Tab-separated table of C-alpha atoms in Angstrom:
chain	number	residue	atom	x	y	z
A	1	UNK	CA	-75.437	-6.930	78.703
A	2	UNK	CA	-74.024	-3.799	80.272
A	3	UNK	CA	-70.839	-2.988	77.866
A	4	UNK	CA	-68.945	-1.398	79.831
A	5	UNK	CA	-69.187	-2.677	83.154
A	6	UNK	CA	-69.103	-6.648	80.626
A	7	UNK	CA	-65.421	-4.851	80.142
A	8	UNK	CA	-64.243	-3.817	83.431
A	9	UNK	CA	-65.229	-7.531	84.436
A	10	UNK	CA	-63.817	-9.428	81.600
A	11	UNK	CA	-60.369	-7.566	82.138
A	12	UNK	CA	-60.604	-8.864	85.807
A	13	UNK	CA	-61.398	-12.619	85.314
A	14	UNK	CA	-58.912	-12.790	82.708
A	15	UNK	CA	-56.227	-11.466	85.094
A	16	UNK	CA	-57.496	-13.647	88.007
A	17	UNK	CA	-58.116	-16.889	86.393
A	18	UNK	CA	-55.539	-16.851	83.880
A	19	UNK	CA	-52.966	-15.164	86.149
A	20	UNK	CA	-52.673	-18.042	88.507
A	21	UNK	CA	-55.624	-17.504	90.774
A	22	UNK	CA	-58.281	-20.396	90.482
A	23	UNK	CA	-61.832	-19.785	91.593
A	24	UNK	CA	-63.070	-23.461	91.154
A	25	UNK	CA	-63.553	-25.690	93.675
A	26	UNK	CA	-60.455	-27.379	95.367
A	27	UNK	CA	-59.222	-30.715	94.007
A	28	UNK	CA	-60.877	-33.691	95.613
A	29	UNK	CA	-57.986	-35.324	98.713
A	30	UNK	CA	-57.082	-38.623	98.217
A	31	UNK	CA	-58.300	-41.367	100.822
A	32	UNK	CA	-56.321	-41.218	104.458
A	33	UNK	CA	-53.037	-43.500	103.564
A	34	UNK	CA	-52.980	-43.423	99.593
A	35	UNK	CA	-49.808	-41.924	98.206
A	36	UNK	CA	-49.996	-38.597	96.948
A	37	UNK	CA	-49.830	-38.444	93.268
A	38	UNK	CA	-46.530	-36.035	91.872
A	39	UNK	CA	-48.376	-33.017	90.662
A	40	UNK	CA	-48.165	-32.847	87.034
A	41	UNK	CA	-45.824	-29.877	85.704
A	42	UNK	CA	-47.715	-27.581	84.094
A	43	UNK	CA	-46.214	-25.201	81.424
A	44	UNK	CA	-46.623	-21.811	81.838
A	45	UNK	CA	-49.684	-19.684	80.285
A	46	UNK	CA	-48.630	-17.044	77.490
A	47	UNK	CA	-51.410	-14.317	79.382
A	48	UNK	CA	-50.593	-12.045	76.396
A	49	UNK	CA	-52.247	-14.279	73.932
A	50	UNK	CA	-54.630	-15.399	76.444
A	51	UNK	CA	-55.609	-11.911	76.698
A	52	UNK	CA	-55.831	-11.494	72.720
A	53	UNK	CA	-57.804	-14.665	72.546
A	54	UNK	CA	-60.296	-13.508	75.295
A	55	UNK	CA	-60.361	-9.864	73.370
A	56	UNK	CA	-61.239	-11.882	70.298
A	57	UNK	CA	-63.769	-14.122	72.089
A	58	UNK	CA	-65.995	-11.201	73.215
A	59	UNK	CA	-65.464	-9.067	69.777
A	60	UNK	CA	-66.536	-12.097	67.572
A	61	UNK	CA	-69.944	-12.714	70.569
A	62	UNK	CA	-71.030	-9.410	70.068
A	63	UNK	CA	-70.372	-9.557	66.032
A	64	UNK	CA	-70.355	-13.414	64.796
A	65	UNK	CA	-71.715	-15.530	68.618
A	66	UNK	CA	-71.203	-18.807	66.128
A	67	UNK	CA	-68.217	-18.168	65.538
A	68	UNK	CA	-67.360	-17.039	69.222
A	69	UNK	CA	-68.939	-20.459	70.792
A	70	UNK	CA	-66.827	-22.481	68.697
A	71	UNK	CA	-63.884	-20.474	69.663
A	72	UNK	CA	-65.008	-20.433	72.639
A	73	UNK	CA	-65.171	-24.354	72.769
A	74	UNK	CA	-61.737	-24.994	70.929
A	75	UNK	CA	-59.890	-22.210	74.157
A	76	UNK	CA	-61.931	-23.950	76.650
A	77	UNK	CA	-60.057	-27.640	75.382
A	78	UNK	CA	-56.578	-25.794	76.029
A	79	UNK	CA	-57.051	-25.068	79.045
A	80	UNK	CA	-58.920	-21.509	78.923
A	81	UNK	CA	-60.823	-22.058	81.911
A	82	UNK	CA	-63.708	-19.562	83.303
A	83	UNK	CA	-62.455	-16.836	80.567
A	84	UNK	CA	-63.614	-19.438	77.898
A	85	UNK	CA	-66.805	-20.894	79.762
A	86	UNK	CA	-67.929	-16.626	80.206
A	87	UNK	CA	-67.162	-15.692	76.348
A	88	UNK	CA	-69.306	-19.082	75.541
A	89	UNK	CA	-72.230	-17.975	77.567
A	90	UNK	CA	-71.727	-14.402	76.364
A	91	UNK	CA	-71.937	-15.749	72.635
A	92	UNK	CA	-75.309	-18.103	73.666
A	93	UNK	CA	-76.476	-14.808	75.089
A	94	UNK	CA	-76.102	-13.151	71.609
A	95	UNK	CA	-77.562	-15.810	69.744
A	96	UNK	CA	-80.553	-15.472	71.485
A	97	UNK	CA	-80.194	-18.960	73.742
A	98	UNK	CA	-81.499	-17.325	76.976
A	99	UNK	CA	-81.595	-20.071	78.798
A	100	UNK	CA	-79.015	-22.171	77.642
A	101	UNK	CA	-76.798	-18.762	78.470
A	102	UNK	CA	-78.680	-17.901	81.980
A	103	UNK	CA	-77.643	-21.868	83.348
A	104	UNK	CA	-73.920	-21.943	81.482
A	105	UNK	CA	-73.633	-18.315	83.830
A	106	UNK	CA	-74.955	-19.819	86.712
A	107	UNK	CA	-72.234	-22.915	86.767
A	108	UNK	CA	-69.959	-20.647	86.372
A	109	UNK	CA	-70.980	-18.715	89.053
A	110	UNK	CA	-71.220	-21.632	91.459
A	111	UNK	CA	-67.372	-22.596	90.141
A	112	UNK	CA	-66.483	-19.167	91.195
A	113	UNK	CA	-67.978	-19.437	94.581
A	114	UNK	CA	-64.152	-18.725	96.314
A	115	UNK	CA	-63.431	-15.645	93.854
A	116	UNK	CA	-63.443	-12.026	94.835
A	117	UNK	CA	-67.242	-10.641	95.512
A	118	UNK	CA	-67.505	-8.263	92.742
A	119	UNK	CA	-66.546	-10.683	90.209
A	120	UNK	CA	-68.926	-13.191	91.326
A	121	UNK	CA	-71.478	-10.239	91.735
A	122	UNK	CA	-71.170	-9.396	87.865
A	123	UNK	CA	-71.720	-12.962	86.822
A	124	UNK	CA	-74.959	-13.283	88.940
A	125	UNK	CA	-76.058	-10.002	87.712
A	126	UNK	CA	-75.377	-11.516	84.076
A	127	UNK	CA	-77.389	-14.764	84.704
A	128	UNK	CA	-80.251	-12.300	85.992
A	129	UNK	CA	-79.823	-10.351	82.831
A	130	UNK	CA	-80.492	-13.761	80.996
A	131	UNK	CA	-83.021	-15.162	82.678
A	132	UNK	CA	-85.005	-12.210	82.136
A	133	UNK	CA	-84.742	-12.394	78.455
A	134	UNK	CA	-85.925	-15.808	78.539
A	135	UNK	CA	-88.937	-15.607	80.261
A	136	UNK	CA	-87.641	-16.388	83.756
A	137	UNK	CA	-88.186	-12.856	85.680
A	138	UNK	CA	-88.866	-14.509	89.240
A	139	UNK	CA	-84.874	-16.844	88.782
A	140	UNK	CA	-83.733	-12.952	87.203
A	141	UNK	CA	-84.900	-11.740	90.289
A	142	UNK	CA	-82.835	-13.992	92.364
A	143	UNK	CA	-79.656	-13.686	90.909
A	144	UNK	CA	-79.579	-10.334	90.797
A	145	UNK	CA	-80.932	-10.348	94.249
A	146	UNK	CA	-77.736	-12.680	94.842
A	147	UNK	CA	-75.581	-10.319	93.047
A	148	UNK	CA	-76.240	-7.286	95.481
A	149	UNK	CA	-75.940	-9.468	98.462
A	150	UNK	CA	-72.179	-9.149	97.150
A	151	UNK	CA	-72.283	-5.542	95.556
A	152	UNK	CA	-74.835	-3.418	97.755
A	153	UNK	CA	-76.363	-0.493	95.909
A	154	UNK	CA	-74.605	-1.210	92.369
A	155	UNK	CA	-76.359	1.001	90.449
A	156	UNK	CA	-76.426	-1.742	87.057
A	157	UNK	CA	-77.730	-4.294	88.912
A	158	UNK	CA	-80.248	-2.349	91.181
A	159	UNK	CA	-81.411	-1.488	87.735
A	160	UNK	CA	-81.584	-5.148	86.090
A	161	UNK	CA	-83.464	-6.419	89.593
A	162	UNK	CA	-85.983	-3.864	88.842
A	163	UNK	CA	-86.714	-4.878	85.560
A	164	UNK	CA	-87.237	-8.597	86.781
A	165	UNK	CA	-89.026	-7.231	89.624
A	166	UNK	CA	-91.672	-5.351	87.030
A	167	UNK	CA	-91.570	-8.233	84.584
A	168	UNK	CA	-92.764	-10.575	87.270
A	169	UNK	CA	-95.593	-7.477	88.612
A	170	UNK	CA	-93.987	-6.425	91.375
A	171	UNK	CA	-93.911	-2.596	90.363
A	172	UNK	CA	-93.581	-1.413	94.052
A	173	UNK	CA	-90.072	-3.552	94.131
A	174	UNK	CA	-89.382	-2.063	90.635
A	175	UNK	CA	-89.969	1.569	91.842
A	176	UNK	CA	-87.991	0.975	95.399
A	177	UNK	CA	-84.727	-0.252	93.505
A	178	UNK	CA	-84.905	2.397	90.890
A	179	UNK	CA	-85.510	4.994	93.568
A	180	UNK	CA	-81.819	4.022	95.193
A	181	UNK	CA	-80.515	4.269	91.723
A	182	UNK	CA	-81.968	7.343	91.108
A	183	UNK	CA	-80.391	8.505	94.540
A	184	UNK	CA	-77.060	8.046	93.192
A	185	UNK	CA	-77.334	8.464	89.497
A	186	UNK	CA	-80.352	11.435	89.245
A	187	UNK	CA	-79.534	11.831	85.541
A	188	UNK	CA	-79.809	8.020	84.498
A	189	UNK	CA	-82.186	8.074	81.487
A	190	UNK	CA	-83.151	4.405	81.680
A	191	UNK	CA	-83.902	4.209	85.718
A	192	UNK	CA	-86.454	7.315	85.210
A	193	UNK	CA	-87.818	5.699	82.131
A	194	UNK	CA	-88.157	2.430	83.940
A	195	UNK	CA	-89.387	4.303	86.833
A	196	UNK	CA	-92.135	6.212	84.733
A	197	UNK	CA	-93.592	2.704	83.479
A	198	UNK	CA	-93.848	1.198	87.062
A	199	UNK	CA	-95.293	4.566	88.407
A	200	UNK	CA	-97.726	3.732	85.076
A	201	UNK	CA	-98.223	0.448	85.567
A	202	UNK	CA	-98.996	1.400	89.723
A	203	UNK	CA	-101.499	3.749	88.361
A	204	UNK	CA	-99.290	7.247	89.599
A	205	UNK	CA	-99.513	9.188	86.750
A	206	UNK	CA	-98.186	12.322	87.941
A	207	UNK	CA	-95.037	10.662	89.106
A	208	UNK	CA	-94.732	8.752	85.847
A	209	UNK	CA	-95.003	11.562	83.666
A	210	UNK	CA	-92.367	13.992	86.098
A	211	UNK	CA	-90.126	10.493	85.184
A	212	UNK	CA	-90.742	10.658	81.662
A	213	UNK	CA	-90.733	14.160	81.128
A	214	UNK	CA	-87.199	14.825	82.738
A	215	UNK	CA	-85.684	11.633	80.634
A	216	UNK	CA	-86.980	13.054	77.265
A	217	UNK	CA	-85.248	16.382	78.679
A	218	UNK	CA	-82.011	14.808	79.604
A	219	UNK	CA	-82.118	12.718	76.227
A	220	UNK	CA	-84.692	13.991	73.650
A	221	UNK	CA	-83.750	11.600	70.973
A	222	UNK	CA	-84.215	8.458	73.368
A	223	UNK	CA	-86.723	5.988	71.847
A	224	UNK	CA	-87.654	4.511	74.465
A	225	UNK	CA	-88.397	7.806	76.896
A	226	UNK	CA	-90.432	9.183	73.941
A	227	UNK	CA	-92.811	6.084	73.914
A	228	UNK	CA	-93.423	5.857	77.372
A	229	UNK	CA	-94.030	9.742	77.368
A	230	UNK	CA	-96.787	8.963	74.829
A	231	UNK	CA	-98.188	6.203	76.702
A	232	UNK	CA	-98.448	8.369	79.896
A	233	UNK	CA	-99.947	11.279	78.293
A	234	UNK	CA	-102.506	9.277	76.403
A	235	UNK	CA	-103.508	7.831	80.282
A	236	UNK	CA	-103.845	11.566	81.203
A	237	UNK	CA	-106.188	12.229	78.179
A	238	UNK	CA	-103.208	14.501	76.366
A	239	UNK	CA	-103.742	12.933	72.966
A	240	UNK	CA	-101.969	15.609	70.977
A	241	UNK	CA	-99.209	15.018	73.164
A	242	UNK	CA	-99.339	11.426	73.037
A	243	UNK	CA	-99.651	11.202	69.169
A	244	UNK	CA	-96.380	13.784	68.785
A	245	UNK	CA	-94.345	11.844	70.927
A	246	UNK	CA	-95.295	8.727	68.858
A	247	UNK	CA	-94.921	10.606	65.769
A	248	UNK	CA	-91.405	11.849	67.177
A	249	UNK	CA	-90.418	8.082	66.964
A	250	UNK	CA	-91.452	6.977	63.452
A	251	UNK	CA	-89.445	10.117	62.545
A	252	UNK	CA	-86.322	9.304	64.080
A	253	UNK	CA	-86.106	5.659	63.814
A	254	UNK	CA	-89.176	4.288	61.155
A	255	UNK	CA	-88.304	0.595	61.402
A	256	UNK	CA	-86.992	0.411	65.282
A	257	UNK	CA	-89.245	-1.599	67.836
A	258	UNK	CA	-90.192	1.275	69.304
A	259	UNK	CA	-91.418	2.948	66.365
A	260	UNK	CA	-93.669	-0.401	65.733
A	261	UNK	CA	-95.554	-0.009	69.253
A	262	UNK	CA	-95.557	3.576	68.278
A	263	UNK	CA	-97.278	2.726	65.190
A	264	UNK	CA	-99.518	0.571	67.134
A	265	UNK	CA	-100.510	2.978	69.681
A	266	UNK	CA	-101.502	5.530	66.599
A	267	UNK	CA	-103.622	2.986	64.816
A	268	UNK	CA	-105.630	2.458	68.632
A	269	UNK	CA	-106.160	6.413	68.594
A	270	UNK	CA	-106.994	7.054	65.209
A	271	UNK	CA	-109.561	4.005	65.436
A	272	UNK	CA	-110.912	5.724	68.595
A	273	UNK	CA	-111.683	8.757	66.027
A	274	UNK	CA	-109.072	11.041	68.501
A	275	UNK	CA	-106.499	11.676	65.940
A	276	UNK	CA	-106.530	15.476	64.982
A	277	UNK	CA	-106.588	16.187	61.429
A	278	UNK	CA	-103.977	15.757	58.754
């Protein structure tokens, strides 16, 4: 998940939902001529150790998600509302329980159906972010889709719905979003890079390669511009180029993902007998 926009959001639910502002749905009325129940007097909230626990709720997700989702739980029995139920998906998130995290977001969206636009935006734009890593690119799709109908031309979540847009084929959807957030952010590494793979993937080498070329230039150390660089330029028949910009990885970070598709990619040339010599 995005860290710091994750922040910027987190500080606002915390203030809105702890603060006295409830997003849920409105309490059901009783039947026409039943007595009103009193309301029950509720203490107030200590928001300064709300705020702490929250703080420590999102810390221990990113660091120890157990431990976060039990905390999570325990806040969530006292009362901690929708800043408990979002550190418990964040923690399923981190734990790598996709789905489980993508549906606990999605409730919580649908509880927060009254609440201010760009907080509802970020959750939808968090579900997306989990449903994509679970497989689901075509429900990513639509939340994030969901999300902008509430945030037009965020940047973040132009770039998440093109992600779920390329994961689920549609690279001409990938390469529209990523060209508004290219519009407004020209330096973003990650949009060219994920603009380079759907140009790829279309078949537009030129394009792809312009893409790669100015993200490796912007950020020469970035993993992830370096192997989509090589995979261009092998397309284009530059094998020396491909092979240093694989090389480049296994230098920088030997035991990173990237460096084992680099790997990979190395093996296919060297089998193909293009590999200069040693």
């Amino acid at each position: 998940m995005h860290s710091s926009r994750l922040t910027r959001f987190c500080a606002a639910l915390l203030f809105l939902a702890l603060g006295g502002t409830a997003f849920a749905a409105e309490p059901a009325k009783p039947p026409p001529g039943a007595a009103t129940p009193p309301a029950a007097a509720k203490p107030p909230r200590d928001e300064a150790a709300d705020a702490a626990t929250y703080a420590r709720c999102l810390r221990l997700a990113a660091s120890n998600p157990a431990a976060a989702r039990v905390l999570a739980g325990a806040w969530a029995a006292r009362g901690g509302a929708h800043p408990a139920e979002h550190c418990a998906a964040v923690a399923l998130f981190h734990l790598g329980q996709y789905k489980e995290a993508a549906t606990r977001l999605d409730a919580l969206a649908h509880q927060m159906n009254k609440g201010p636009a760009d907080l509802l935006a970020g959750v939808l734009d968090q579900a997306g972010e989990a449903w994509l890593m679970a497989g689901d690119p075509v429900r990513a799709y639509a939340d994030c889709g969901a999300a902008l109908i509430l945030a037009p031309d965020d940047p973040d979540i132009l770039t998440d719905r093109a992600q779920a847009a390329a994961a689920a084929g549609h690279y001409r959807k990938a390469v529209g979003d990523l060209d508004r957030v290219l519009g407004k952010r020209p330096e973003a590494v990650d949009a060219l890079v994920y603009r380079a793979a759907a140009y790829r993937a279309l078949g537009r080498l030129d394009p792809a390669l312009a893409d790669a070329d100015k993200a490796v230039s912007l950020k020469p150390r970035s993993l992830s511009a370096l192997l989509e660089r090589g995979n261009i330029r092998r397309l284009k028949g530059e094998k020396a180029g491909a092979r240093a910009d694989w090389l480049e990885i296994r230098q920088l970070a030997p035991k990173s993902p990237e460096a084992v598709a680099a790997a990979a990619n190395l093996r296919r040339l060297e089998a193909q007998g293009s590999a200069p010599p040693r």
